[in-house]
Amino acid sequence: MLRLCSPQLTDIIIDPMCGTGAIPIEGALEFTHSYFLGGDNNLLAVNRSINNINSLQKKRLNKGRPNWGLPLDVVQWDICNLPLKTSSVDIVITDMPFGKRIGSRRKNWDLYPACLKEMGRVCRPETGRAALLTQDKKCFAKAISKMGHLWKKTQTIWVNVGGLHAAVYLLKRTSLSFNELFKTAKESQNKDISCKSGVEE
C-alpha cells in the first residue's frame, strides 16, 4: 500500500488507526529516510505496537546490525481529533474499520466522513496523498462524495483480505486549504445569522 503513494525523502507519513503497528513498522524498515507516526485510540493496540517495535530492535541488535533506531513513533490519539498541526503530513495510510470484527457498519457512516475530514486537515494541500483500505465500499463511496472538496479519488485497487472483497482507495489532497474551508464555513454561518436577524426585524 505504501509503495502506491511513492514516499519521498523526509516525507511525514501517518497511520492514524495503526492497530499493532504493522504498516508503520514495515514502512520504517523500507523507507528509512521518511518519518512514520502511528496512532490508535485503543491503548492495548498502542502498547502492542510498542512491544513489536522493541522486539524488532532486539532482533536487529542480536544479528549485529547497527541499532540506530527506527524513524518511527507510536502514540494514543483520537482519529477525529489528531494532535497534529494543520497541513503537516505528506501521506496518510491506514486499514480502516470494516465494521465486522471492530466497530459496526452503522458506526462507519459517521466515522468515515469524520476521518476523511480530519485526515484532510492534517494533510498538505495539493501534494498530500492517502492509501486507505476498507471492505465497507458503499460507506466509503458516500463519505468520499461528502469530502470531495478535500480529497480526489485517483485509483481503486481491488484486493482479497482473508476472503473479504476489499479495496485500496488512492486519494490526492485537493488544493483547498483547511483554513480557507473553515473561513468559508464561518462566513456562511455569520451570513445565516444575519439573515435570520433581518427576518425577525
PDB file of C-alpha atoms in Angstrom:
ATOM      1  CA  MET A   1       0.000   0.000   0.000  1.00  0.00           C
ATOM      2  CA  LEU A   2       2.742   2.422   0.946  1.00  0.00           C
ATOM      3  CA  ARG A   3       4.601   2.000  -2.348  1.00  0.00           C
ATOM      4  CA  LEU A   4       1.439   3.113  -4.153  1.00  0.00           C
ATOM      5  CA  CYS A   5       1.912   6.535  -2.542  1.00  0.00           C
ATOM      6  CA  SER A   6       5.546   6.862  -3.717  1.00  0.00           C
ATOM      7  CA  PRO A   7       7.132   8.093  -0.446  1.00  0.00           C
ATOM      8  CA  GLN A   8       9.813  10.744  -0.901  1.00  0.00           C
ATOM      9  CA  LEU A   9      12.781  11.767   1.244  1.00  0.00           C
ATOM     10  CA  THR A  10      11.730  13.453   4.512  1.00  0.00           C
ATOM     11  CA  ASP A  11       8.024  12.693   3.977  1.00  0.00           C
ATOM     12  CA  ILE A  12       5.951  12.592   7.141  1.00  0.00           C
ATOM     13  CA  ILE A  13       3.712   9.519   6.978  1.00  0.00           C
ATOM     14  CA  ILE A  14       0.983   8.623   9.458  1.00  0.00           C
ATOM     15  CA  ASP A  15      -1.177   5.603  10.124  1.00  0.00           C
ATOM     16  CA  PRO A  16      -3.977   7.054  12.281  1.00  0.00           C
ATOM     17  CA  MET A  17      -5.518   3.635  13.032  1.00  0.00           C
ATOM     18  CA  CYS A  18      -2.348   1.557  13.264  1.00  0.00           C
ATOM     19  CA  GLY A  19      -3.565  -1.352  15.400  1.00  0.00           C
ATOM     20  CA  THR A  20      -0.480  -3.411  16.227  1.00  0.00           C
ATOM     21  CA  GLY A  21       1.732  -1.203  14.049  1.00  0.00           C
ATOM     22  CA  ALA A  22       2.324  -3.452  11.024  1.00  0.00           C
ATOM     23  CA  ILE A  23       2.087  -0.680   8.409  1.00  0.00           C
ATOM     24  CA  PRO A  24       4.356   1.933  10.059  1.00  0.00           C
ATOM     25  CA  ILE A  25       6.878  -0.707  11.141  1.00  0.00           C
ATOM     26  CA  GLU A  26       7.206  -2.162   7.634  1.00  0.00           C
ATOM     27  CA  GLY A  27       7.326   1.351   6.215  1.00  0.00           C
ATOM     28  CA  ALA A  28      10.071   2.487   8.584  1.00  0.00           C
ATOM     29  CA  LEU A  29      12.163  -0.558   7.641  1.00  0.00           C
ATOM     30  CA  GLU A  30      11.875   0.068   3.899  1.00  0.00           C
ATOM     31  CA  PHE A  31      11.695   3.853   3.654  1.00  0.00           C
ATOM     32  CA  THR A  32      14.331   4.849   6.201  1.00  0.00           C
ATOM     33  CA  HIS A  33      14.528   8.487   5.083  1.00  0.00           C
ATOM     34  CA  SER A  34      10.854   9.164   5.820  1.00  0.00           C
ATOM     35  CA  TYR A  35       9.338   9.653   9.268  1.00  0.00           C
ATOM     36  CA  PHE A  36       6.461   7.425  10.393  1.00  0.00           C
ATOM     37  CA  LEU A  37       3.909   8.123  13.091  1.00  0.00           C
ATOM     38  CA  GLY A  38       1.350   5.515  14.102  1.00  0.00           C
ATOM     39  CA  GLY A  39      -1.554   6.011  16.446  1.00  0.00           C
ATOM     40  CA  ASP A  40      -4.669   4.322  17.746  1.00  0.00           C
ATOM     41  CA  ASN A  41      -7.428   5.149  20.227  1.00  0.00           C
ATOM     42  CA  ASN A  42      -7.022   1.722  21.829  1.00  0.00           C
ATOM     43  CA  LEU A  43      -4.274   1.776  24.463  1.00  0.00           C
ATOM     44  CA  LEU A  44      -3.864  -2.005  24.243  1.00  0.00           C
ATOM     45  CA  ALA A  45      -3.144  -1.715  20.497  1.00  0.00           C
ATOM     46  CA  VAL A  46      -0.632   1.091  21.118  1.00  0.00           C
ATOM     47  CA  ASN A  47       1.193  -0.999  23.730  1.00  0.00           C
ATOM     48  CA  ARG A  48       1.302  -3.968  21.342  1.00  0.00           C
ATOM     49  CA  SER A  49       2.786  -1.718  18.666  1.00  0.00           C
ATOM     50  CA  ILE A  50       5.478  -0.549  21.069  1.00  0.00           C
ATOM     51  CA  ASN A  51       6.237  -4.154  22.054  1.00  0.00           C
ATOM     52  CA  ASN A  52       6.523  -5.125  18.381  1.00  0.00           C
ATOM     53  CA  ILE A  53       8.961  -2.276  17.760  1.00  0.00           C
ATOM     54  CA  ASN A  54      11.073  -3.185  20.796  1.00  0.00           C
ATOM     55  CA  SER A  55      11.122  -6.855  19.760  1.00  0.00           C
ATOM     56  CA  LEU A  56      12.270  -5.900  16.263  1.00  0.00           C
ATOM     57  CA  GLN A  57      15.018  -3.692  17.643  1.00  0.00           C
ATOM     58  CA  LYS A  58      16.318  -6.544  19.818  1.00  0.00           C
ATOM     59  CA  LYS A  59      16.384  -8.924  16.844  1.00  0.00           C
ATOM     60  CA  ARG A  60      18.321  -6.393  14.774  1.00  0.00           C
ATOM     61  CA  LEU A  61      20.802  -5.928  17.619  1.00  0.00           C
ATOM     62  CA  ASN A  62      21.264  -9.690  18.074  1.00  0.00           C
ATOM     63  CA  LYS A  63      22.041 -10.029  14.364  1.00  0.00           C
ATOM     64  CA  GLY A  64      24.795  -7.463  14.711  1.00  0.00           C
ATOM     65  CA  ARG A  65      23.030  -4.794  12.698  1.00  0.00           C
ATOM     66  CA  PRO A  66      23.511  -1.117  13.623  1.00  0.00           C
ATOM     67  CA  ASN A  67      20.889  -0.203  16.204  1.00  0.00           C
ATOM     68  CA  TRP A  68      20.233   3.393  15.173  1.00  0.00           C
ATOM     69  CA  GLY A  69      16.566   3.120  15.986  1.00  0.00           C
ATOM     70  CA  LEU A  70      13.705   3.405  13.524  1.00  0.00           C
ATOM     71  CA  PRO A  71      12.231   6.658  12.156  1.00  0.00           C
ATOM     72  CA  LEU A  72       9.001   5.758  13.919  1.00  0.00           C
ATOM     73  CA  ASP A  73       6.866   6.740  16.903  1.00  0.00           C
ATOM     74  CA  VAL A  74       3.557   5.374  18.191  1.00  0.00           C
ATOM     75  CA  VAL A  75       1.025   7.322  20.268  1.00  0.00           C
ATOM     76  CA  GLN A  76      -2.514   7.048  21.559  1.00  0.00           C
ATOM     77  CA  TRP A  77      -4.944   9.501  19.964  1.00  0.00           C
ATOM     78  CA  ASP A  78      -8.435  10.141  18.663  1.00  0.00           C
ATOM     79  CA  ILE A  79      -8.679   9.710  14.872  1.00  0.00           C
ATOM     80  CA  CYS A  80     -11.246  12.511  14.706  1.00  0.00           C
ATOM     81  CA  ASN A  81      -9.086  14.940  16.693  1.00  0.00           C
ATOM     82  CA  LEU A  82      -5.440  14.308  15.825  1.00  0.00           C
ATOM     83  CA  PRO A  83      -2.807  16.200  17.880  1.00  0.00           C
ATOM     84  CA  LEU A  84      -1.082  17.338  14.677  1.00  0.00           C
ATOM     85  CA  LYS A  85      -0.700  20.708  13.013  1.00  0.00           C
ATOM     86  CA  THR A  86      -2.863  21.542  10.015  1.00  0.00           C
ATOM     87  CA  SER A  87      -1.146  20.729   6.684  1.00  0.00           C
ATOM     88  CA  SER A  88       1.802  18.958   8.360  1.00  0.00           C
ATOM     89  CA  VAL A  89       1.506  15.430   6.896  1.00  0.00           C
ATOM     90  CA  ASP A  90       2.539  14.158   3.445  1.00  0.00           C
ATOM     91  CA  ILE A  91       0.941  10.690   3.380  1.00  0.00           C
ATOM     92  CA  VAL A  92      -1.911   9.033   5.254  1.00  0.00           C
ATOM     93  CA  ILE A  93      -2.076   5.248   5.050  1.00  0.00           C
ATOM     94  CA  THR A  94      -4.343   3.037   7.107  1.00  0.00           C
ATOM     95  CA  ASP A  95      -6.566  -0.014   7.328  1.00  0.00           C
ATOM     96  CA  MET A  96      -9.990   1.432   8.108  1.00  0.00           C
ATOM     97  CA  PRO A  97     -12.555  -0.458  10.235  1.00  0.00           C
ATOM     98  CA  PHE A  98     -14.527  -2.903   8.100  1.00  0.00           C
ATOM     99  CA  GLY A  99     -17.415  -2.859  10.559  1.00  0.00           C
ATOM    100  CA  LYS A 100     -17.148  -6.590  11.212  1.00  0.00           C
ATOM    101  CA  ARG A 101     -14.634  -7.538  13.918  1.00  0.00           C
ATOM    102  CA  ILE A 102     -14.196  -3.906  15.029  1.00  0.00           C
ATOM    103  CA  GLY A 103     -16.986  -1.342  15.202  1.00  0.00           C
ATOM    104  CA  SER A 104     -20.070  -1.705  13.039  1.00  0.00           C
ATOM    105  CA  ARG A 105     -21.333  -0.767   9.590  1.00  0.00           C
ATOM    106  CA  ARG A 106     -23.740   1.681  11.207  1.00  0.00           C
ATOM    107  CA  LYS A 107     -20.947   3.482  13.079  1.00  0.00           C
ATOM    108  CA  ASN A 108     -18.895   3.675   9.878  1.00  0.00           C
ATOM    109  CA  TRP A 109     -21.474   6.016   8.320  1.00  0.00           C
ATOM    110  CA  ASP A 110     -20.450   8.662  10.848  1.00  0.00           C
ATOM    111  CA  LEU A 111     -16.849   7.577  11.356  1.00  0.00           C
ATOM    112  CA  TYR A 112     -15.682   7.560   7.719  1.00  0.00           C
ATOM    113  CA  PRO A 113     -16.638  11.187   6.854  1.00  0.00           C
ATOM    114  CA  ALA A 114     -15.189  12.396  10.173  1.00  0.00           C
ATOM    115  CA  CYS A 115     -11.936  10.514   9.493  1.00  0.00           C
ATOM    116  CA  LEU A 116     -11.606  11.874   5.958  1.00  0.00           C
ATOM    117  CA  LYS A 117     -12.224  15.407   7.209  1.00  0.00           C
ATOM    118  CA  GLU A 118      -9.541  15.159   9.909  1.00  0.00           C
ATOM    119  CA  MET A 119      -7.109  13.460   7.521  1.00  0.00           C
ATOM    120  CA  GLY A 120      -7.770  16.306   5.094  1.00  0.00           C
ATOM    121  CA  ARG A 121      -6.971  18.845   7.789  1.00  0.00           C
ATOM    122  CA  VAL A 122      -3.542  17.417   8.666  1.00  0.00           C
ATOM    123  CA  CYS A 123      -2.559  16.503   5.082  1.00  0.00           C
ATOM    124  CA  ARG A 124      -0.745  19.046   2.901  1.00  0.00           C
ATOM    125  CA  PRO A 125      -2.990  20.640   0.243  1.00  0.00           C
ATOM    126  CA  GLU A 126      -2.251  19.641  -3.374  1.00  0.00           C
ATOM    127  CA  THR A 127       0.723  17.358  -2.621  1.00  0.00           C
ATOM    128  CA  GLY A 128      -0.754  15.195   0.154  1.00  0.00           C
ATOM    129  CA  ARG A 129      -1.974  11.698  -0.657  1.00  0.00           C
ATOM    130  CA  ALA A 130      -3.605   8.746   1.032  1.00  0.00           C
ATOM    131  CA  ALA A 131      -3.997   4.981   0.658  1.00  0.00           C
ATOM    132  CA  LEU A 132      -6.991   3.662   2.574  1.00  0.00           C
ATOM    133  CA  LEU A 133      -8.032   0.016   2.794  1.00  0.00           C
ATOM    134  CA  THR A 134     -11.650  -0.932   3.531  1.00  0.00           C
ATOM    135  CA  GLN A 135     -14.226  -3.584   2.799  1.00  0.00           C
ATOM    136  CA  ASP A 136     -17.118  -1.207   3.528  1.00  0.00           C
ATOM    137  CA  LYS A 137     -17.114   0.158  -0.004  1.00  0.00           C
ATOM    138  CA  LYS A 138     -20.623   1.628  -0.023  1.00  0.00           C
ATOM    139  CA  CYS A 139     -19.955   3.634   3.114  1.00  0.00           C
ATOM    140  CA  PHE A 140     -16.592   4.851   1.811  1.00  0.00           C
ATOM    141  CA  ALA A 141     -18.101   5.951  -1.506  1.00  0.00           C
ATOM    142  CA  LYS A 142     -20.671   8.041   0.362  1.00  0.00           C
ATOM    143  CA  ALA A 143     -18.023   9.522   2.640  1.00  0.00           C
ATOM    144  CA  ILE A 144     -15.683  10.498  -0.200  1.00  0.00           C
ATOM    145  CA  SER A 145     -18.576  12.169  -2.028  1.00  0.00           C
ATOM    146  CA  LYS A 146     -19.158  14.317   1.063  1.00  0.00           C
ATOM    147  CA  MET A 147     -15.459  15.200   1.302  1.00  0.00           C
ATOM    148  CA  GLY A 148     -14.868  15.836  -2.392  1.00  0.00           C
ATOM    149  CA  HIS A 149     -13.674  19.371  -1.618  1.00  0.00           C
ATOM    150  CA  LEU A 150     -10.743  17.884   0.346  1.00  0.00           C
ATOM    151  CA  TRP A 151      -9.975  14.598  -1.442  1.00  0.00           C
ATOM    152  CA  LYS A 152      -9.956  13.387  -5.035  1.00  0.00           C
ATOM    153  CA  LYS A 153     -10.013   9.657  -5.706  1.00  0.00           C
ATOM    154  CA  THR A 154      -7.298   8.754  -8.216  1.00  0.00           C
ATOM    155  CA  GLN A 155      -7.433   4.946  -8.262  1.00  0.00           C
ATOM    156  CA  THR A 156      -9.209   1.924  -6.756  1.00  0.00           C
ATOM    157  CA  ILE A 157      -7.356  -1.352  -6.372  1.00  0.00           C
ATOM    158  CA  TRP A 158      -9.399  -4.449  -5.520  1.00  0.00           C
ATOM    159  CA  VAL A 159      -7.842  -6.857  -3.028  1.00  0.00           C
ATOM    160  CA  ASN A 160      -8.747 -10.014  -1.127  1.00  0.00           C
ATOM    161  CA  VAL A 161      -8.331  -9.745   2.640  1.00  0.00           C
ATOM    162  CA  GLY A 162      -8.964 -13.025   4.400  1.00  0.00           C
ATOM    163  CA  GLY A 163     -11.680 -13.959   1.928  1.00  0.00           C
ATOM    164  CA  LEU A 164     -13.273 -10.489   2.032  1.00  0.00           C
ATOM    165  CA  HIS A 165     -13.537  -8.470  -1.177  1.00  0.00           C
ATOM    166  CA  ALA A 166     -11.922  -5.181  -0.146  1.00  0.00           C
ATOM    167  CA  ALA A 167     -10.445  -2.155  -1.883  1.00  0.00           C
ATOM    168  CA  VAL A 168      -7.468   0.168  -1.525  1.00  0.00           C
ATOM    169  CA  TYR A 169      -8.505   3.708  -2.394  1.00  0.00           C
ATOM    170  CA  LEU A 170      -5.741   6.055  -3.527  1.00  0.00           C
ATOM    171  CA  LEU A 171      -6.596   9.677  -2.823  1.00  0.00           C
ATOM    172  CA  LYS A 172      -4.992  13.005  -3.656  1.00  0.00           C
ATOM    173  CA  ARG A 173      -5.436  16.058  -1.452  1.00  0.00           C
ATOM    174  CA  THR A 174      -7.075  18.968  -3.267  1.00  0.00           C
ATOM    175  CA  SER A 175      -5.527  22.444  -3.281  1.00  0.00           C
ATOM    176  CA  LEU A 176      -8.163  23.825  -0.905  1.00  0.00           C
ATOM    177  CA  SER A 177      -6.556  24.803   2.398  1.00  0.00           C
ATOM    178  CA  PHE A 178      -8.377  23.704   5.516  1.00  0.00           C
ATOM    179  CA  ASN A 179      -8.161  27.233   6.964  1.00  0.00           C
ATOM    180  CA  GLU A 180      -9.851  28.564   3.841  1.00  0.00           C
ATOM    181  CA  LEU A 181     -12.576  25.954   4.205  1.00  0.00           C
ATOM    182  CA  PHE A 182     -13.106  26.897   7.862  1.00  0.00           C
ATOM    183  CA  LYS A 183     -13.211  30.597   6.968  1.00  0.00           C
ATOM    184  CA  THR A 184     -15.811  29.976   4.242  1.00  0.00           C
ATOM    185  CA  ALA A 185     -17.958  27.914   6.605  1.00  0.00           C
ATOM    186  CA  LYS A 186     -17.723  30.604   9.295  1.00  0.00           C
ATOM    187  CA  GLU A 187     -18.671  33.361   6.845  1.00  0.00           C
ATOM    188  CA  SER A 188     -21.643  31.300   5.692  1.00  0.00           C
ATOM    189  CA  GLN A 189     -22.731  30.769   9.287  1.00  0.00           C
ATOM    190  CA  ASN A 190     -22.480  34.500  10.036  1.00  0.00           C
ATOM    191  CA  LYS A 191     -24.489  35.230   6.903  1.00  0.00           C
ATOM    192  CA  ASP A 192     -27.234  32.853   8.042  1.00  0.00           C
ATOM    193  CA  ILE A 193     -27.351  34.553  11.435  1.00  0.00           C
ATOM    194  CA  SER A 194     -27.570  37.956   9.756  1.00  0.00           C
ATOM    195  CA  CYS A 195     -30.426  36.778   7.515  1.00  0.00           C
ATOM    196  CA  LYS A 196     -32.342  35.369  10.475  1.00  0.00           C
ATOM    197  CA  SER A 197     -31.889  38.654  12.326  1.00  0.00           C
ATOM    198  CA  GLY A 198     -33.234  40.539   9.328  1.00  0.00           C
ATOM    199  CA  VAL A 199     -36.338  38.359   9.187  1.00  0.00           C
ATOM    200  CA  GLU A 200     -37.086  38.917  12.850  1.00  0.00           C
ATOM    201  CA  GLU A 201     -36.840  42.672  12.389  1.00  0.00           C
TER     202      GLU A 201
END
